[in-house]
Coordinates of C-alpha atoms in Angstrom, one line a residue:
Chain A
M1 CA 5.1 -55.6 20.8
L2 CA 3.7 -55.4 24.5
E3 CA 5.9 -58.4 25.4
W4 CA 8.9 -56.5 24.0
I5 CA 8.1 -53.6 26.1
Q6 CA 7.7 -55.7 29.1
T7 CA 11.2 -57.2 28.9
N8 CA 13.1 -54.2 27.6
L9 CA 11.3 -51.3 29.1
P10 CA 10.0 -52.6 32.4
G11 CA 9.4 -49.2 33.9
V12 CA 7.4 -48.1 30.9
Y13 CA 5.3 -51.2 31.1
S14 CA 4.6 -51.0 34.9
L15 CA 3.0 -47.6 34.5
G16 CA 0.3 -49.2 32.3
W17 CA -2.2 -47.2 30.2
G18 CA -4.9 -46.0 32.5
G19 CA -4.8 -45.1 36.1
D20 CA -3.4 -41.9 37.8
S21 CA 0.0 -42.3 36.3
G22 CA -0.7 -44.4 33.3
W23 CA 0.5 -43.2 29.8
G24 CA -2.9 -42.7 28.5
T25 CA -3.6 -40.3 31.3
S26 CA -0.5 -38.3 31.0
I27 CA -0.9 -38.0 27.2
A28 CA -4.5 -36.7 27.8
Q29 CA -3.2 -34.4 30.5
T30 CA -0.7 -32.9 28.3
L31 CA -3.1 -32.5 25.4
Y32 CA -5.6 -30.9 27.9
M33 CA -3.2 -28.4 29.3
T34 CA -1.8 -27.5 25.9
L35 CA -5.1 -27.0 24.1
G36 CA -6.7 -25.3 27.2
A37 CA -4.0 -22.8 27.6
A38 CA -3.9 -22.4 23.9
V39 CA -7.4 -21.4 24.0
F40 CA -7.5 -19.0 27.0
G41 CA -3.8 -17.8 26.5
G42 CA -4.5 -17.6 22.7
L43 CA -7.5 -15.4 22.9
L44 CA -5.9 -13.1 25.5
G45 CA -2.8 -12.9 23.4
L46 CA -4.8 -12.3 20.2
A47 CA -6.7 -9.4 21.9
F48 CA -3.4 -7.9 23.2
G49 CA -1.8 -8.3 19.9
I50 CA -4.5 -6.7 18.1
G51 CA -4.7 -3.9 20.6
L52 CA -0.9 -3.3 20.2
V53 CA -1.2 -3.0 16.4
I54 CA -4.3 -0.6 16.3
T55 CA -3.2 1.6 19.1
D56 CA 0.3 1.9 17.7
E57 CA 1.4 5.3 16.6
H58 CA 0.5 4.3 13.1
G59 CA -2.4 2.3 13.9
I60 CA -6.1 2.8 13.0
R61 CA -6.9 3.7 16.5
A62 CA -3.7 5.3 17.6
N63 CA -3.7 5.8 21.4
R64 CA -0.4 6.3 23.2
T65 CA -1.6 5.6 26.7
V66 CA -3.3 2.4 25.8
F67 CA -0.3 1.2 23.7
E68 CA 2.0 1.9 26.5
I69 CA 0.0 0.0 29.0
L70 CA -0.4 -3.1 26.7
D71 CA 3.2 -3.0 25.7
K72 CA 4.4 -2.8 29.4
V73 CA 2.1 -5.6 30.5
V74 CA 3.5 -7.8 27.6
S75 CA 7.0 -6.9 28.2
I76 CA 6.8 -7.6 31.9
G77 CA 4.8 -10.8 31.3
R78 CA 7.6 -12.0 28.9
A79 CA 10.3 -11.2 31.5
I80 CA 8.9 -13.3 34.5
P81 CA 10.3 -16.8 34.3
F82 CA 7.5 -19.3 33.9
I83 CA 8.4 -21.3 37.0
I84 CA 8.2 -18.2 39.2
M85 CA 4.9 -17.2 37.6
V86 CA 3.4 -20.4 38.7
V87 CA 4.2 -19.6 42.4
V88 CA 3.4 -15.8 42.2
F89 CA -0.1 -16.5 40.5
S90 CA -1.1 -19.3 42.9
P91 CA -3.6 -17.0 44.8
L92 CA -5.2 -16.1 41.5
T93 CA -5.1 -19.8 40.5
Q94 CA -6.8 -20.7 43.9
L95 CA -9.5 -18.0 43.1
I96 CA -10.3 -19.2 39.7
T97 CA -10.1 -22.9 40.1
G98 CA -10.5 -23.4 43.7
T99 CA -7.2 -25.4 44.0
T100 CA -3.5 -24.7 43.2
I101 CA -2.5 -28.3 42.1
G102 CA -3.4 -30.4 39.4
T103 CA -4.1 -30.2 35.6
T104 CA -6.8 -27.6 35.7
A105 CA -4.9 -25.4 38.2
A106 CA -2.0 -25.4 35.8
L107 CA -4.2 -23.7 33.1
V108 CA -4.0 -20.5 34.9
P109 CA -0.3 -20.0 34.9
L110 CA 0.1 -21.7 31.6
S111 CA -2.4 -19.3 29.9
L112 CA -0.9 -16.3 31.7
G113 CA 2.6 -17.5 30.8
V114 CA 2.0 -18.1 27.2
F115 CA -0.2 -15.0 26.4
P116 CA 2.5 -12.2 26.5
F117 CA 4.6 -14.3 24.2
Y118 CA 1.7 -14.9 21.9
A119 CA 0.7 -11.3 22.0
R120 CA 4.1 -10.2 20.8
Q121 CA 4.0 -12.8 18.0
V122 CA 0.6 -11.7 16.9
Q123 CA 1.8 -8.1 16.9
V124 CA 4.6 -8.9 14.5
A125 CA 2.3 -11.0 12.3
L126 CA -0.2 -8.3 12.0
L127 CA 2.3 -5.6 11.4
G128 CA 3.4 -7.6 8.4
V129 CA 0.1 -6.8 6.7
S130 CA 1.0 -3.8 4.5
D131 CA -0.2 -0.4 5.6
G132 CA -1.4 -0.1 1.9
K133 CA -4.1 -2.5 2.4
V134 CA -5.4 -0.8 5.5
E135 CA -5.3 2.4 3.6
A136 CA -7.2 0.9 0.7
A137 CA -9.8 -0.4 3.1
R138 CA -10.2 3.0 4.7
S139 CA -10.5 4.7 1.3
F140 CA -13.6 2.6 0.6
G141 CA -15.2 3.3 3.9
A142 CA -14.3 0.2 6.0
S143 CA -14.9 0.6 9.7
N144 CA -12.2 -0.2 12.3
W145 CA -13.8 -3.6 13.0
D146 CA -14.0 -4.4 9.2
I147 CA -10.2 -3.5 9.1
I148 CA -9.4 -5.8 12.0
H149 CA -11.4 -8.5 10.8
D150 CA -11.1 -8.3 6.9
V151 CA -7.7 -6.9 6.6
Y152 CA -5.4 -7.6 9.6
L153 CA -6.8 -11.1 10.4
R154 CA -7.7 -12.2 7.0
E155 CA -4.6 -11.0 5.3
G156 CA -2.4 -12.1 8.1
R157 CA -4.0 -15.4 8.8
S158 CA -1.3 -17.6 7.3
E159 CA 1.4 -15.7 9.4
L160 CA -1.0 -16.0 12.4
V161 CA -1.2 -19.8 11.9
R162 CA 2.6 -19.9 11.8
V163 CA 3.1 -18.0 15.0
S164 CA 0.4 -20.0 16.6
T165 CA 2.3 -23.2 15.7
V166 CA 5.4 -21.7 17.4
T167 CA 3.5 -20.7 20.4
M168 CA 1.8 -24.2 20.7
I169 CA 5.1 -25.8 20.6
S170 CA 6.5 -23.5 23.3
L171 CA 3.4 -24.2 25.3
V172 CA 4.2 -27.9 25.2
G173 CA 7.4 -27.0 26.8
L174 CA 5.6 -25.0 29.5
T175 CA 3.3 -27.9 30.3
A176 CA 6.4 -30.1 31.0
M177 CA 7.7 -27.5 33.3
A178 CA 4.3 -27.3 35.0
G179 CA 4.6 -31.0 35.2
A180 CA 7.7 -30.6 37.5
I181 CA 5.5 -29.1 40.2
G182 CA 2.7 -31.6 39.9
A183 CA 0.6 -30.5 37.1
G184 CA 0.7 -34.1 35.6
G185 CA 1.1 -34.9 32.0
L186 CA 4.2 -36.2 30.1
G187 CA 6.4 -33.6 31.9
T188 CA 5.5 -35.2 35.4
T189 CA 6.0 -38.7 34.0
A190 CA 9.5 -37.7 32.5
I191 CA 10.7 -35.8 35.7
V192 CA 8.9 -37.3 38.6
T193 CA 8.5 -40.9 37.5
G194 CA 11.4 -41.2 35.2
Y195 CA 14.3 -39.1 36.3
Q196 CA 13.7 -38.8 40.0
R197 CA 13.0 -42.6 40.4
F198 CA 16.0 -43.6 38.2
Q199 CA 13.7 -45.1 35.5
N200 CA 15.6 -44.0 32.4
D201 CA 13.3 -46.0 30.1
V202 CA 10.3 -43.9 31.3
M203 CA 12.1 -40.6 31.1
W204 CA 13.2 -41.3 27.5
T205 CA 9.8 -42.5 26.4
A206 CA 8.1 -39.7 27.8
T207 CA 10.5 -37.3 26.1
I208 CA 10.1 -39.0 22.7
L209 CA 6.3 -38.8 23.1
I210 CA 6.7 -35.0 23.8
L211 CA 8.8 -34.8 20.7
L212 CA 6.3 -36.5 18.5
F213 CA 3.7 -34.2 19.8
I214 CA 5.7 -31.2 18.8
V215 CA 6.4 -32.6 15.4
L216 CA 2.6 -33.3 14.9
I217 CA 1.8 -29.6 15.8
Q218 CA 4.4 -28.3 13.5
F219 CA 3.2 -30.6 10.6
V220 CA -0.4 -29.6 11.0
G221 CA 0.5 -26.0 11.5
D222 CA 2.5 -25.9 8.3
L223 CA -0.3 -27.6 6.4
I224 CA -2.9 -24.9 7.5
A225 CA -0.5 -22.1 7.0
R226 CA 0.0 -23.3 3.3
H227 CA -3.6 -23.8 2.7
Y228 CA -4.3 -20.2 3.7
S229 CA -1.5 -18.5 1.9
H230 CA -2.4 -17.1 -1.6
H231 CA 0.6 -14.7 -1.7
Chain B
M1 CA -19.4 23.1 -10.3
A2 CA -16.7 22.6 -7.9
V3 CA -16.7 19.0 -6.7
I4 CA -13.5 19.3 -4.5
E5 CA -12.6 22.5 -2.7
L6 CA -9.4 22.4 -0.6
K7 CA -8.9 25.7 1.2
D8 CA -5.8 26.9 3.0
I9 CA -4.6 23.3 3.8
N10 CA -1.7 22.9 6.1
V11 CA -0.3 19.5 7.0
T12 CA 2.6 19.3 9.4
F13 CA 4.1 16.1 10.8
K14 CA 5.9 16.1 14.3
Q15 CA 8.8 13.8 14.2
K16 CA 10.8 13.5 17.4
K17 CA 11.7 17.1 17.9
Q18 CA 11.3 18.6 14.5
T19 CA 8.3 19.5 12.6
I20 CA 7.9 18.6 9.0
V21 CA 5.7 20.8 6.8
A22 CA 4.2 18.5 4.1
V23 CA 1.7 20.9 2.7
Q24 CA 1.9 24.7 3.2
N25 CA -1.3 26.8 3.1
E26 CA -2.5 25.3 -0.3
S27 CA -5.8 25.4 -2.0
L28 CA -7.2 23.5 -4.9
T29 CA -10.5 23.4 -6.7
V30 CA -11.5 20.5 -8.9
E31 CA -14.5 21.0 -11.1
K32 CA -17.0 18.2 -12.0
G33 CA -15.6 16.1 -14.9
D34 CA -12.0 17.4 -14.6
I35 CA -9.0 15.1 -14.8
Y36 CA -6.8 17.1 -12.6
G37 CA -3.2 16.1 -12.8
I38 CA -0.8 16.9 -10.0
V39 CA 2.8 16.5 -10.8
G40 CA 5.9 16.8 -8.7
Y41 CA 8.9 14.8 -7.5
S42 CA 8.5 12.4 -4.5
G43 CA 8.4 14.4 -1.2
A44 CA 6.7 17.3 -2.8
G45 CA 3.6 16.7 -0.8
K46 CA 1.3 15.8 -3.6
S47 CA 0.1 12.6 -2.1
T48 CA -0.3 14.2 1.3
L49 CA -2.5 17.1 -0.2
V50 CA -4.6 14.7 -2.2
R51 CA -5.2 12.5 0.7
T52 CA -6.8 15.2 2.6
I53 CA -9.6 15.0 0.2
N54 CA -10.9 11.7 1.7
L55 CA -9.3 12.6 5.1
L56 CA -7.0 9.6 4.9
Q57 CA -4.8 12.5 5.9
R58 CA -6.4 14.9 8.2
P59 CA -5.1 18.4 7.6
T60 CA -3.5 20.3 10.5
S61 CA -5.7 23.3 9.4
G62 CA -7.9 24.2 6.5
S63 CA -11.1 23.3 4.9
V64 CA -12.0 20.2 2.9
K65 CA -15.2 20.4 0.9
V66 CA -16.5 17.5 -1.3
N67 CA -19.8 18.5 -3.0
G68 CA -20.2 21.3 -0.5
T69 CA -19.9 19.1 2.5
E70 CA -17.2 20.0 5.0
M71 CA -15.4 16.7 5.5
T72 CA -13.5 17.7 8.6
D73 CA -16.8 18.2 10.6
L74 CA -18.2 14.8 9.8
S75 CA -18.7 12.1 12.4
P76 CA -16.7 8.9 11.8
N77 CA -19.7 7.1 10.6
A78 CA -20.8 10.0 8.1
L79 CA -17.2 10.2 7.0
R80 CA -17.1 6.5 6.1
D81 CA -20.2 7.0 4.0
E82 CA -18.8 10.1 2.4
R83 CA -15.5 8.0 1.5
K84 CA -17.7 5.7 -0.6
N85 CA -18.2 8.5 -3.0
I86 CA -14.4 8.8 -3.5
G87 CA -12.7 5.8 -5.0
M88 CA -9.0 5.5 -4.7
I89 CA -6.3 3.7 -6.5
F90 CA -2.7 3.1 -5.5
Q91 CA 0.9 2.6 -6.9
H92 CA 1.1 -0.8 -5.3
F93 CA -2.5 -1.7 -6.0
N94 CA -3.2 -2.7 -2.3
L95 CA -5.4 -5.6 -3.2
M96 CA -6.2 -8.2 -0.6
D97 CA -3.9 -11.3 -1.4
E98 CA -6.2 -13.6 0.4
L99 CA -9.3 -12.6 -1.7
T100 CA -10.0 -13.6 -5.2
V101 CA -10.5 -10.9 -7.9
F102 CA -14.2 -11.1 -7.3
G103 CA -13.8 -11.0 -3.5
N104 CA -11.6 -7.9 -3.8
V105 CA -14.2 -6.0 -5.8
A106 CA -16.9 -7.3 -3.5
Q107 CA -15.2 -5.9 -0.4
P108 CA -16.4 -2.5 -0.4
L109 CA -19.9 -3.6 -0.8
K110 CA -19.8 -5.6 2.4
H111 CA -22.4 -3.3 4.1
S112 CA -24.3 -2.4 1.0
K113 CA -28.0 -2.9 0.9
L114 CA -27.8 -4.8 -2.3
S115 CA -29.1 -8.3 -2.4
K116 CA -26.6 -11.1 -3.2
T117 CA -27.7 -11.4 -6.8
E118 CA -27.5 -7.7 -7.3
K119 CA -24.0 -7.5 -5.8
K120 CA -22.9 -10.3 -8.1
A121 CA -24.3 -8.6 -11.1
K122 CA -22.6 -5.4 -10.2
I123 CA -19.3 -7.0 -9.7
D124 CA -19.6 -8.9 -12.9
H125 CA -20.4 -5.6 -14.6
L126 CA -17.4 -3.9 -13.0
L127 CA -15.0 -6.6 -14.1
E128 CA -16.4 -6.4 -17.6
L129 CA -15.7 -2.7 -17.5
V130 CA -12.0 -3.3 -16.8
G131 CA -11.8 -6.3 -19.1
L132 CA -11.3 -9.0 -16.4
S133 CA -14.4 -11.0 -16.6
D134 CA -12.4 -14.2 -17.1
R135 CA -10.2 -13.6 -14.1
S136 CA -12.9 -13.6 -11.5
D137 CA -11.8 -16.5 -9.5
N138 CA -7.9 -15.8 -9.6
Y139 CA -6.0 -14.5 -6.7
P140 CA -3.9 -11.3 -7.1
A141 CA -0.7 -13.3 -7.0
Q142 CA -1.8 -14.9 -10.4
L143 CA -2.2 -11.5 -12.1
S144 CA 0.2 -9.1 -13.9
G145 CA 0.7 -5.6 -12.6
G146 CA -1.7 -4.1 -15.1
Q147 CA -4.4 -6.6 -14.4
K148 CA -4.0 -5.9 -10.6
Q149 CA -4.5 -2.2 -11.1
R150 CA -7.6 -2.9 -13.2
V151 CA -9.0 -5.0 -10.4
A152 CA -8.1 -2.1 -8.1
I153 CA -10.0 0.3 -10.4
A154 CA -13.1 -2.0 -10.4
R155 CA -12.8 -2.1 -6.6
A156 CA -12.6 1.7 -6.4
L157 CA -15.8 2.0 -8.5
A158 CA -17.8 -0.5 -6.4
N159 CA -19.8 2.1 -4.7
D160 CA -20.4 4.2 -7.8
P161 CA -18.2 7.1 -6.6
E162 CA -18.2 10.5 -8.4
I163 CA -14.6 11.1 -7.6
L164 CA -11.5 8.8 -8.3
I165 CA -8.1 9.6 -6.7
S166 CA -5.2 8.0 -8.5
D167 CA -2.1 8.1 -6.4
E168 CA 0.8 7.2 -8.7
A169 CA -1.4 4.4 -10.1
T170 CA 0.8 3.9 -13.2
S171 CA 4.2 4.4 -11.6
A172 CA 4.8 0.7 -11.2
L173 CA 3.8 -0.2 -14.6
D174 CA 5.6 -0.5 -18.0
P175 CA 4.8 2.1 -20.6
K176 CA 2.4 0.0 -22.6
T177 CA 0.4 -1.0 -19.5
T178 CA 0.5 2.5 -18.2
N179 CA -1.2 3.7 -21.5
Q180 CA -3.8 0.9 -21.1
I181 CA -4.6 2.1 -17.5
L182 CA -4.8 5.8 -18.5
G183 CA -7.1 4.7 -21.4
I184 CA -9.5 3.1 -18.9
L185 CA -9.4 6.2 -16.8
K186 CA -10.1 8.5 -19.7
R187 CA -12.9 6.4 -20.8
L188 CA -14.5 6.4 -17.3
N189 CA -14.1 10.1 -17.2
E190 CA -16.0 10.3 -20.5
E191 CA -18.6 7.6 -20.0
L192 CA -19.4 7.9 -16.3
G193 CA -18.5 11.6 -15.9
L194 CA -16.0 10.5 -13.2
T195 CA -13.9 13.3 -11.8
I196 CA -10.4 12.2 -11.4
V197 CA -7.5 13.6 -9.5
L198 CA -4.2 12.0 -10.7
I199 CA -0.9 12.2 -8.9
T200 CA 2.2 11.4 -10.7
H201 CA 5.9 12.2 -11.1
E202 CA 5.5 11.6 -14.9
M203 CA 4.3 14.5 -16.9
Q204 CA 3.8 11.9 -19.6
A205 CA 0.8 10.4 -17.9
I206 CA -0.8 13.8 -17.3
K207 CA -0.1 14.8 -20.9
E208 CA -2.2 11.8 -22.0
I209 CA -5.4 12.4 -20.2
A210 CA -5.5 15.5 -17.8
N211 CA -7.3 18.6 -18.8
K212 CA -5.8 20.7 -15.8
V213 CA -2.3 20.5 -14.2
A214 CA -0.8 21.7 -10.9
V215 CA 2.9 21.4 -10.3
M216 CA 4.0 20.9 -6.8
E217 CA 7.3 21.5 -5.1
D218 CA 8.1 21.6 -1.3
G219 CA 4.6 21.5 -0.1
T220 CA 3.2 24.2 -2.4
I221 CA 1.6 24.3 -5.8
I222 CA 4.1 26.5 -7.8
E223 CA 2.2 26.6 -11.0
R224 CA -1.3 25.6 -12.1
G225 CA -3.5 26.0 -15.2
S226 CA -5.2 24.2 -18.0
L227 CA -3.0 21.4 -19.7
L228 CA -2.6 23.6 -22.8
E229 CA -1.5 26.7 -20.8
I230 CA 1.0 24.7 -18.8
F231 CA 2.5 22.9 -21.7
T232 CA 2.7 25.9 -24.1
N233 CA 3.7 28.6 -21.6
P234 CA 5.3 27.1 -18.5
Q235 CA 6.6 29.7 -16.1
Q236 CA 8.6 27.9 -13.5
K237 CA 11.9 26.1 -14.1
L238 CA 10.5 22.9 -12.6
T239 CA 7.5 22.8 -14.8
K240 CA 9.8 23.3 -17.9
D241 CA 11.9 20.4 -16.7
F242 CA 8.8 18.1 -16.5
I243 CA 7.6 19.2 -19.8
N244 CA 11.0 18.9 -21.5
T245 CA 11.1 15.3 -20.2
A246 CA 7.7 14.5 -21.3
T247 CA 8.2 15.9 -24.8
N248 CA 11.4 14.1 -25.2
R249 CA 13.0 17.5 -25.8
D250 CA 15.9 16.8 -23.3
E251 CA 16.8 13.7 -25.0
A252 CA 16.5 15.2 -28.5
L253 CA 18.7 18.2 -27.5
L254 CA 21.3 15.8 -26.4
N255 CA 21.4 14.1 -29.7
V256 CA 21.4 17.4 -31.5
R257 CA 24.4 18.5 -29.6
E258 CA 26.1 15.2 -30.3
L259 CA 25.4 15.9 -33.9
L260 CA 26.8 19.4 -33.9
R261 CA 30.0 18.2 -32.1
E262 CA 30.7 16.1 -35.2
K263 CA 29.6 19.0 -37.6
P264 CA 29.7 22.3 -35.8
L265 CA 27.5 25.2 -36.7
A266 CA 28.9 27.6 -39.4
S267 CA 29.4 31.1 -38.4
D268 CA 26.0 32.1 -40.2
E269 CA 24.1 29.4 -38.4
Q270 CA 22.3 29.6 -35.1
L271 CA 20.4 26.9 -33.0
Y272 CA 16.8 27.6 -31.9
Q273 CA 13.9 25.9 -30.1
I274 CA 10.5 26.9 -31.3
N275 CA 7.2 26.1 -29.7
Y276 CA 3.9 26.7 -31.3
V277 CA 0.2 25.8 -30.8
G278 CA -2.1 24.8 -33.8
N279 CA -0.8 22.9 -36.8
D280 CA -1.4 25.7 -39.3
T281 CA 1.2 28.2 -37.9
A282 CA 4.7 27.1 -37.9
Q283 CA 5.4 25.3 -41.1
P284 CA 4.2 28.1 -43.4
L285 CA 6.0 30.6 -41.3
L286 CA 9.3 28.8 -41.8
S287 CA 8.9 29.1 -45.6
T288 CA 7.9 32.8 -45.2
I289 CA 11.0 33.6 -43.3
Y290 CA 13.1 32.2 -46.2
A291 CA 11.1 34.2 -48.8
D292 CA 11.1 37.5 -46.7
Y293 CA 14.5 37.5 -45.0
Q294 CA 16.6 34.7 -46.9
V295 CA 16.8 32.7 -43.7
T296 CA 16.7 28.9 -44.4
T297 CA 15.5 26.4 -41.8
N298 CA 17.0 23.0 -41.2
I299 CA 14.8 21.0 -38.7
L300 CA 16.9 18.8 -36.6
Y301 CA 14.1 17.5 -34.4
S302 CA 10.3 18.1 -34.3
N303 CA 7.5 16.7 -32.2
M304 CA 3.8 17.1 -32.2
E305 CA 1.4 16.4 -29.3
I306 CA -2.4 16.6 -29.3
L307 CA -3.3 18.1 -26.0
T308 CA -7.0 18.3 -25.2
K309 CA -7.6 18.3 -28.9
T310 CA -5.2 21.0 -29.8
P311 CA -1.9 20.3 -31.6
V312 CA 1.2 21.5 -29.8
G313 CA 4.5 21.5 -31.6
L314 CA 8.1 21.7 -30.6
A315 CA 11.0 21.8 -33.1
I316 CA 14.8 22.2 -32.7
V317 CA 16.0 24.0 -35.9
V318 CA 19.1 25.6 -37.3
L319 CA 18.4 29.0 -38.8
K320 CA 21.0 30.0 -41.5
G321 CA 21.4 33.5 -42.7
A322 CA 22.9 36.9 -42.0
D323 CA 22.9 37.8 -38.3
E324 CA 20.5 40.7 -38.7
N325 CA 18.2 38.6 -41.0
I326 CA 18.0 35.9 -38.4
R327 CA 17.1 38.5 -35.7
T328 CA 14.3 40.0 -37.8
A329 CA 13.0 36.5 -38.9
V330 CA 12.9 35.5 -35.1
S331 CA 10.9 38.5 -34.1
S332 CA 8.5 37.9 -37.1
L333 CA 8.0 34.4 -35.7
V334 CA 7.4 35.8 -32.2
D335 CA 4.8 38.3 -33.7
H336 CA 3.0 35.3 -35.0
G337 CA 2.6 33.8 -31.5
V338 CA 5.4 31.3 -31.8
H339 CA 7.8 30.9 -28.8
V340 CA 11.3 31.1 -29.9
T341 CA 14.3 30.3 -27.7
Q342 CA 18.0 30.5 -28.7
L343 CA 19.9 27.3 -27.7
D344 CA 23.5 27.0 -26.9
A345 CA 25.0 24.5 -29.3
E346 CA 27.7 23.3 -26.8
K347 CA 26.6 23.9 -23.4
E348 CA 24.9 21.0 -21.6
D349 CA 22.2 23.2 -20.1
A350 CA 19.9 25.5 -22.0

């Protein structure tokens, strides 16, 4: 196997496993960026998504002002191209992580880039929970927090898993883009090491690994969503 | 004793630039142990009116008193507590799909002070009450419509409410299942003393179990009274329409007219509808009018309902005899408390 790679894919072989630009390192970096941004961007997106649903005109805590603010933030956030966001938020990144380059620094724009997208997806998923269920919960004296937790999140969870899967997949895409400006990971490998140094074998291998990663996320996501659905 | 007192309730919705009046200056008093039926077509405002009882719909103005407590003055926490005293069931059941039957019934008990064993005993008891003990671990998707509504009833009773609001709870069910659900409601009313407010567009359902009726149209109650009063002496056209559908009178009349098209009335025959209360009045009277006025009666359709333990009858008859004799016979019937209406044998509307 290794020998076959050495003869047919010399570029891929020469990068090795460990080291700064090794395959193991870039895979770990991609995982780190994806999961890290999924946690931060995910929590922020979930909070905004819930906020949008409950402050909505028909929500359990209707509040036009708050709704408009959340809605505008999400819309504007969605409108700024990610690559520009990386640059625009670099002072913030510097403030939070102490640097503007590297994998950890990339977590800031990745989280901020993915959260508006996720917030919108969460909003749509939660709006799919029927008003009737919310009304039933109100009728037996559930508090707003009970309703968020026991109605919206629990009844919407298989849909939430589905939109989270979609978000994770687009997040993998964003990490590759972040890679173009030095964040590391499979994106850097494909673009900097592969494309810019004319090593097609490296570029394709990195691409296939990203693809496999995405397929894996989709598979696991579908599995969890199905496990949670009793509709 | 009045359990629910709605007074001068107004509910308006602002939509874009126009204001929609859903309930207009309406009041309603429900006594303990009542099964109060509110009937009306969709959009009449009955759901909106009834939702003000537990403030799922806050009235634009007016007073809502439940057991003497002014609901609109309560803090959010106190309101939530008060709502536990008012169970509610819905047309589309509104069960949680991701919870089992047991979990659904347990949901309202989330913050209750009962121990885990006590909760379980209570839920088991409620499921037994609605006959679903063996379905405890099923999910709603595995149940039929009737079973889902029974779970919803058990859930609504979890906090031992005094009041149950039924919002079109049988409208999505077939007739047999509807009767089953109505039977359960009736039983709960009798055994637990549960006060029930029942909204429906089917007079049929109200006829089965209610003791009081209100008819709603365009945000106001146009007619109200005891079931017997409303059924035997309806004043408004809409009320009559509902009753005619519920007693199958409309369908019967259609068939009668079909029959008369084949075999038209003779010149000495006239078509009448008679309504009577009590089972010992009408039949003997019909024989009397033959003996006294030589008017013979041919019954084309007859129907008898038992409403709150009183028989209420309806018959479509052909009276045969001399014009004048028929007129005297009819006034004699009216004197004996029977409602008599002449029907047109051909026209589609009577």
